[in-house]
PDB file of C-alpha atoms in Angstrom:
ATOM      1  CA  UNK A   1       9.764  -3.573   5.032  1.00 89.00           C
ATOM      2  CA  UNK A   2       8.601  -4.458   8.538  1.00 93.00           C
ATOM      3  CA  UNK A   3       8.110  -7.754  10.317  1.00 91.00           C
ATOM      4  CA  UNK A   4       4.389  -7.078  10.766  1.00 94.00           C
ATOM      5  CA  UNK A   5       3.989  -6.282   7.066  1.00 94.00           C
ATOM      6  CA  UNK A   6       5.651  -9.577   6.169  1.00 92.00           C
ATOM      7  CA  UNK A   7       3.425 -11.451   8.633  1.00 93.00           C
ATOM      8  CA  UNK A   8       0.211  -9.856   7.333  1.00 95.00           C
ATOM      9  CA  UNK A   9       1.235 -10.506   3.733  1.00 93.00           C
ATOM     10  CA  UNK A  10       1.869 -14.196   4.343  1.00 92.00           C
ATOM     11  CA  UNK A  11      -1.309 -14.504   6.422  1.00 92.00           C
ATOM     12  CA  UNK A  12      -3.463 -12.928   3.723  1.00 90.00           C
ATOM     13  CA  UNK A  13      -1.875 -15.194   1.125  1.00 90.00           C
ATOM     14  CA  UNK A  14      -2.582 -18.318   3.172  1.00 89.00           C
ATOM     15  CA  UNK A  15      -6.107 -17.352   4.249  1.00 87.00           C
ATOM     16  CA  UNK A  16      -7.301 -15.573   1.111  1.00 81.00           C
ATOM     17  CA  UNK A  17     -10.037 -17.051  -1.046  1.00 79.00           C
ATOM     18  CA  UNK A  18      -8.306 -15.924  -4.251  1.00 81.00           C
ATOM     19  CA  UNK A  19      -5.241 -18.037  -4.847  1.00 78.00           C
ATOM     20  CA  UNK A  20      -2.706 -15.930  -6.707  1.00 82.00           C
ATOM     21  CA  UNK A  21       1.048 -16.270  -7.037  1.00 86.00           C
ATOM     22  CA  UNK A  22       3.005 -14.271  -4.472  1.00 88.00           C
ATOM     23  CA  UNK A  23       6.479 -13.002  -5.290  1.00 88.00           C
ATOM     24  CA  UNK A  24       8.404 -11.362  -2.457  1.00 88.00           C
ATOM     25  CA  UNK A  25      11.722  -9.641  -3.111  1.00 82.00           C
ATOM     26  CA  UNK A  26      13.395  -8.908   0.196  1.00 80.00           C
ATOM     27  CA  UNK A  27      16.912  -9.399   1.492  1.00 79.00           C
ATOM     28  CA  UNK A  28      17.306 -11.692   4.485  1.00 80.00           C
ATOM     29  CA  UNK A  29      19.158  -8.906   6.305  1.00 82.00           C
ATOM     30  CA  UNK A  30      15.917  -6.929   6.472  1.00 84.00           C
ATOM     31  CA  UNK A  31      14.342  -9.737   8.487  1.00 79.00           C
ATOM     32  CA  UNK A  32      17.019  -9.187  11.156  1.00 83.00           C
ATOM     33  CA  UNK A  33      17.263  -5.401  10.954  1.00 87.00           C
ATOM     34  CA  UNK A  34      16.448  -3.513  14.133  1.00 90.00           C
ATOM     35  CA  UNK A  35      14.593  -0.788  12.194  1.00 90.00           C
ATOM     36  CA  UNK A  36      12.291  -3.381  10.625  1.00 91.00           C
ATOM     37  CA  UNK A  37      11.083  -4.742  13.955  1.00 93.00           C
ATOM     38  CA  UNK A  38       7.421  -4.336  14.787  1.00 93.00           C
ATOM     39  CA  UNK A  39       5.664  -4.047  18.141  1.00 93.00           C
ATOM     40  CA  UNK A  40       3.481  -7.009  19.154  1.00 94.00           C
ATOM     41  CA  UNK A  41       0.349  -4.930  18.623  1.00 94.00           C
ATOM     42  CA  UNK A  42       1.180  -4.575  14.936  1.00 94.00           C
ATOM     43  CA  UNK A  43       0.854  -8.346  14.541  1.00 94.00           C
ATOM     44  CA  UNK A  44      -2.444  -8.706  16.370  1.00 94.00           C
ATOM     45  CA  UNK A  45      -4.195  -5.770  14.717  1.00 92.00           C
ATOM     46  CA  UNK A  46      -4.184  -4.344  11.245  1.00 89.00           C
ATOM     47  CA  UNK A  47      -3.450  -5.806   7.855  1.00 94.00           C
ATOM     48  CA  UNK A  48      -0.982  -5.544   5.006  1.00 94.00           C
ATOM     49  CA  UNK A  49      -0.536  -1.954   3.790  1.00 96.00           C
ATOM     50  CA  UNK A  50       0.330  -1.437   0.121  1.00 97.00           C
ATOM     51  CA  UNK A  51       2.088   1.848   0.906  1.00 98.00           C
ATOM     52  CA  UNK A  52       3.617   3.034   4.190  1.00 97.00           C
ATOM     53  CA  UNK A  53       3.824   6.756   4.847  1.00 96.00           C
ATOM     54  CA  UNK A  54       6.910   8.271   6.431  1.00 96.00           C
ATOM     55  CA  UNK A  55       7.252   6.714   9.912  1.00 93.00           C
ATOM     56  CA  UNK A  56       7.666  10.151  11.505  1.00 92.00           C
ATOM     57  CA  UNK A  57       4.445  11.465   9.934  1.00 90.00           C
ATOM     58  CA  UNK A  58       2.493  10.758  13.130  1.00 81.00           C
ATOM     59  CA  UNK A  59       4.982  12.520  15.422  1.00 88.00           C
ATOM     60  CA  UNK A  60       4.003  15.864  16.895  1.00 85.00           C
ATOM     61  CA  UNK A  61       7.209  17.579  15.691  1.00 84.00           C
ATOM     62  CA  UNK A  62       6.632  16.379  12.101  1.00 89.00           C
ATOM     63  CA  UNK A  63       5.360  19.192   9.890  1.00 92.00           C
ATOM     64  CA  UNK A  64       3.766  17.901   6.676  1.00 93.00           C
ATOM     65  CA  UNK A  65       3.639  21.459   5.323  1.00 94.00           C
ATOM     66  CA  UNK A  66       7.450  21.706   5.532  1.00 95.00           C
ATOM     67  CA  UNK A  67       7.857  18.748   3.139  1.00 96.00           C
ATOM     68  CA  UNK A  68       8.821  19.828  -0.380  1.00 96.00           C
ATOM     69  CA  UNK A  69      10.210  16.500  -1.636  1.00 97.00           C
ATOM     70  CA  UNK A  70       8.696  13.043  -1.311  1.00 98.00           C
ATOM     71  CA  UNK A  71      11.012  10.079  -1.875  1.00 98.00           C
ATOM     72  CA  UNK A  72       9.193   6.935  -3.003  1.00 98.00           C
ATOM     73  CA  UNK A  73      11.096   3.671  -2.702  1.00 97.00           C
ATOM     74  CA  UNK A  74      10.753  -0.025  -2.022  1.00 95.00           C
ATOM     75  CA  UNK A  75      12.599  -2.275   0.366  1.00 91.00           C
ATOM     76  CA  UNK A  76      15.768  -1.811   2.338  1.00 92.00           C
ATOM     77  CA  UNK A  77      16.887   1.413   0.667  1.00 95.00           C
ATOM     78  CA  UNK A  78      14.038   3.166   2.518  1.00 96.00           C
ATOM     79  CA  UNK A  79      15.873   2.666   5.804  1.00 95.00           C
ATOM     80  CA  UNK A  80      19.038   4.132   4.299  1.00 95.00           C
ATOM     81  CA  UNK A  81      17.061   7.142   3.037  1.00 97.00           C
ATOM     82  CA  UNK A  82      15.419   7.646   6.441  1.00 96.00           C
ATOM     83  CA  UNK A  83      18.821   7.479   8.157  1.00 95.00           C
ATOM     84  CA  UNK A  84      20.288  10.029   5.709  1.00 96.00           C
ATOM     85  CA  UNK A  85      17.320  12.345   6.201  1.00 96.00           C
ATOM     86  CA  UNK A  86      17.708  12.130   9.988  1.00 94.00           C
ATOM     87  CA  UNK A  87      21.476  12.784   9.721  1.00 95.00           C
ATOM     88  CA  UNK A  88      20.693  16.041   7.928  1.00 94.00           C
ATOM     89  CA  UNK A  89      18.819  17.319  10.989  1.00 91.00           C
ATOM     90  CA  UNK A  90      16.783  20.465  10.291  1.00 89.00           C
ATOM     91  CA  UNK A  91      17.833  20.416   6.621  1.00 87.00           C
ATOM     92  CA  UNK A  92      16.138  17.021   6.250  1.00 90.00           C
ATOM     93  CA  UNK A  93      12.730  18.251   7.397  1.00 92.00           C
ATOM     94  CA  UNK A  94      11.747  19.002   3.830  1.00 95.00           C
ATOM     95  CA  UNK A  95      11.918  15.321   2.840  1.00 97.00           C
ATOM     96  CA  UNK A  96       9.383  12.554   3.454  1.00 97.00           C
ATOM     97  CA  UNK A  97      10.261   8.924   2.701  1.00 97.00           C
ATOM     98  CA  UNK A  98       7.308   6.811   1.570  1.00 98.00           C
ATOM     99  CA  UNK A  99       7.655   3.055   1.114  1.00 97.00           C
ATOM    100  CA  UNK A 100       5.772   1.356  -1.709  1.00 97.00           C
ATOM    101  CA  UNK A 101       5.274  -2.156  -0.364  1.00 96.00           C
ATOM    102  CA  UNK A 102       3.341  -3.566  -3.323  1.00 94.00           C
ATOM    103  CA  UNK A 103       4.060  -2.876  -6.964  1.00 95.00           C
ATOM    104  CA  UNK A 104       1.247  -4.852  -8.546  1.00 92.00           C
ATOM    105  CA  UNK A 105      -1.563  -4.125  -8.631  1.00 92.00           C
ATOM    106  CA  UNK A 106      -0.236  -0.578  -8.563  1.00 97.00           C
ATOM    107  CA  UNK A 107      -1.611   1.266  -5.473  1.00 97.00           C
ATOM    108  CA  UNK A 108      -2.399   4.483  -7.346  1.00 97.00           C
ATOM    109  CA  UNK A 109      -5.102   5.803  -5.013  1.00 97.00           C
ATOM    110  CA  UNK A 110      -3.086   5.101  -1.864  1.00 98.00           C
ATOM    111  CA  UNK A 111      -0.030   6.894  -3.254  1.00 98.00           C
ATOM    112  CA  UNK A 112      -2.184   9.817  -4.381  1.00 97.00           C
ATOM    113  CA  UNK A 113      -3.776  10.029  -0.922  1.00 97.00           C
ATOM    114  CA  UNK A 114      -0.410  10.128   0.817  1.00 97.00           C
ATOM    115  CA  UNK A 115       0.981  12.717  -1.606  1.00 97.00           C
ATOM    116  CA  UNK A 116      -2.113  14.875  -1.086  1.00 96.00           C
ATOM    117  CA  UNK A 117      -1.136  15.068   2.601  1.00 96.00           C
ATOM    118  CA  UNK A 118       2.082  16.846   1.608  1.00 96.00           C
ATOM    119  CA  UNK A 119       0.510  19.993   0.164  1.00 96.00           C
ATOM    120  CA  UNK A 120       3.788  21.890  -0.291  1.00 96.00           C
ATOM    121  CA  UNK A 121       5.619  19.012  -1.984  1.00 97.00           C
ATOM    122  CA  UNK A 122       6.488  19.851  -5.571  1.00 97.00           C
ATOM    123  CA  UNK A 123       8.983  17.072  -6.265  1.00 97.00           C
ATOM    124  CA  UNK A 124       8.626  13.285  -6.169  1.00 98.00           C
ATOM    125  CA  UNK A 125      11.738  11.137  -6.420  1.00 98.00           C
ATOM    126  CA  UNK A 126      11.727   7.412  -7.168  1.00 98.00           C
ATOM    127  CA  UNK A 127      14.764   5.954  -5.384  1.00 98.00           C
ATOM    128  CA  UNK A 128      16.115   2.510  -6.124  1.00 96.00           C
ATOM    129  CA  UNK A 129      19.382   0.789  -5.283  1.00 93.00           C
ATOM    130  CA  UNK A 130      19.406  -1.219  -8.491  1.00 93.00           C
ATOM    131  CA  UNK A 131      20.935   0.034 -11.741  1.00 94.00           C
ATOM    132  CA  UNK A 132      18.626   2.080 -13.964  1.00 93.00           C
ATOM    133  CA  UNK A 133      17.993  -0.834 -16.349  1.00 94.00           C
ATOM    134  CA  UNK A 134      16.969  -3.090 -13.441  1.00 93.00           C
ATOM    135  CA  UNK A 135      14.665  -2.682 -10.474  1.00 91.00           C
ATOM    136  CA  UNK A 136      11.166  -1.231 -10.450  1.00 95.00           C
ATOM    137  CA  UNK A 137      11.779   2.075 -12.276  1.00 96.00           C
ATOM    138  CA  UNK A 138      10.853   0.747 -15.712  1.00 95.00           C
ATOM    139  CA  UNK A 139       7.543  -0.496 -14.288  1.00 96.00           C
ATOM    140  CA  UNK A 140       6.593   2.505 -12.156  1.00 97.00           C
ATOM    141  CA  UNK A 141       7.773   5.312 -14.448  1.00 97.00           C
ATOM    142  CA  UNK A 142       4.691   5.492 -16.652  1.00 96.00           C
ATOM    143  CA  UNK A 143       2.330   4.965 -13.731  1.00 97.00           C
ATOM    144  CA  UNK A 144       3.907   7.745 -11.670  1.00 97.00           C
ATOM    145  CA  UNK A 145       4.045  10.078 -14.660  1.00 96.00           C
ATOM    146  CA  UNK A 146       0.307   9.602 -15.265  1.00 96.00           C
ATOM    147  CA  UNK A 147      -0.435  10.213 -11.608  1.00 96.00           C
ATOM    148  CA  UNK A 148       1.844  13.235 -11.093  1.00 95.00           C
ATOM    149  CA  UNK A 149       2.351  15.011 -14.411  1.00 92.00           C
ATOM    150  CA  UNK A 150       0.067  17.942 -13.548  1.00 93.00           C
ATOM    151  CA  UNK A 151       1.062  18.406  -9.917  1.00 94.00           C
ATOM    152  CA  UNK A 152       4.663  17.361  -9.247  1.00 97.00           C
ATOM    153  CA  UNK A 153       8.083  17.163 -10.830  1.00 97.00           C
ATOM    154  CA  UNK A 154       9.089  13.512 -11.143  1.00 97.00           C
ATOM    155  CA  UNK A 155      12.647  12.248 -11.247  1.00 96.00           C
ATOM    156  CA  UNK A 156      14.397   9.029 -10.370  1.00 96.00           C
ATOM    157  CA  UNK A 157      17.643   8.186  -8.666  1.00 97.00           C
ATOM    158  CA  UNK A 158      19.387   4.897  -9.373  1.00 96.00           C
ATOM    159  CA  UNK A 159      22.784   3.481 -10.142  1.00 93.00           C
ATOM    160  CA  UNK A 160      24.052   3.817 -13.706  1.00 91.00           C
ATOM    161  CA  UNK A 161      22.948   1.162 -16.193  1.00 92.00           C
ATOM    162  CA  UNK A 162      24.928  -2.016 -15.773  1.00 90.00           C
ATOM    163  CA  UNK A 163      25.026  -5.631 -16.873  1.00 90.00           C
ATOM    164  CA  UNK A 164      25.581  -6.631 -13.248  1.00 85.00           C
ATOM    165  CA  UNK A 165      23.327  -5.773 -10.287  1.00 82.00           C
ATOM    166  CA  UNK A 166      26.338  -5.241  -7.999  1.00 81.00           C
ATOM    167  CA  UNK A 167      29.722  -3.581  -8.354  1.00 82.00           C
ATOM    168  CA  UNK A 168      31.620  -6.435  -6.691  1.00 85.00           C
ATOM    169  CA  UNK A 169      33.533  -4.042  -4.454  1.00 89.00           C
ATOM    170  CA  UNK A 170      32.352  -3.081  -0.968  1.00 90.00           C
ATOM    171  CA  UNK A 171      34.178   0.261  -1.132  1.00 93.00           C
ATOM    172  CA  UNK A 172      32.655   1.136  -4.514  1.00 92.00           C
ATOM    173  CA  UNK A 173      29.220   0.019  -3.295  1.00 89.00           C
ATOM    174  CA  UNK A 174      29.456   2.406  -0.305  1.00 92.00           C
ATOM    175  CA  UNK A 175      30.466   5.286  -2.581  1.00 94.00           C
ATOM    176  CA  UNK A 176      27.577   4.553  -4.957  1.00 93.00           C
ATOM    177  CA  UNK A 177      25.168   4.277  -2.027  1.00 94.00           C
ATOM    178  CA  UNK A 178      26.291   7.638  -0.623  1.00 96.00           C
ATOM    179  CA  UNK A 179      25.832   9.174  -4.067  1.00 96.00           C
ATOM    180  CA  UNK A 180      22.309   7.714  -4.393  1.00 96.00           C
ATOM    181  CA  UNK A 181      21.261   9.063  -1.010  1.00 97.00           C
ATOM    182  CA  UNK A 182      22.801  12.476  -1.648  1.00 97.00           C
ATOM    183  CA  UNK A 183      20.895  12.796  -4.924  1.00 96.00           C
ATOM    184  CA  UNK A 184      17.601  11.544  -3.489  1.00 97.00           C
ATOM    185  CA  UNK A 185      17.527  12.998   0.011  1.00 96.00           C
ATOM    186  CA  UNK A 186      20.206  15.647   0.130  1.00 89.00           C
TER     187      UNK A 186
END
């Protein structure tokens, strides 16, 4: 979900000794999005991260102990969730948005490590833009349940099941998007 992440992913694919297929699902708009820009230093140092913690987690005003809900998501919807959380102001402080950048192999230990940093969080929400019968939910559901069943309440937020991945109407899409974000973030 960032330019540096994309760069490091492609670099590791090209330079890696193990040749494996690489499948990247990302909209072109994310490549141009201002929020997805990376500083130059992010390209020259570091590597691909399977999971990215909330971008405000390093800020001095961020209080990890105030977080009661962690929203896990992939891709562009993370930026929408972050924007909604920031719009809520003080009411949004109880929500952390964590981006899962790699679905397979499933980064179980990395997700667990990040969730352990939010000691007061009791709820984990999987957020996806796609309808319930599409997207990553069917893949991650069992894995998240195994990881969280004793410590957190797990729920998911997605569009209703559909034969089509899009509504075909910009107005309806905006309404559905607002509904998704309200249910996931607040």
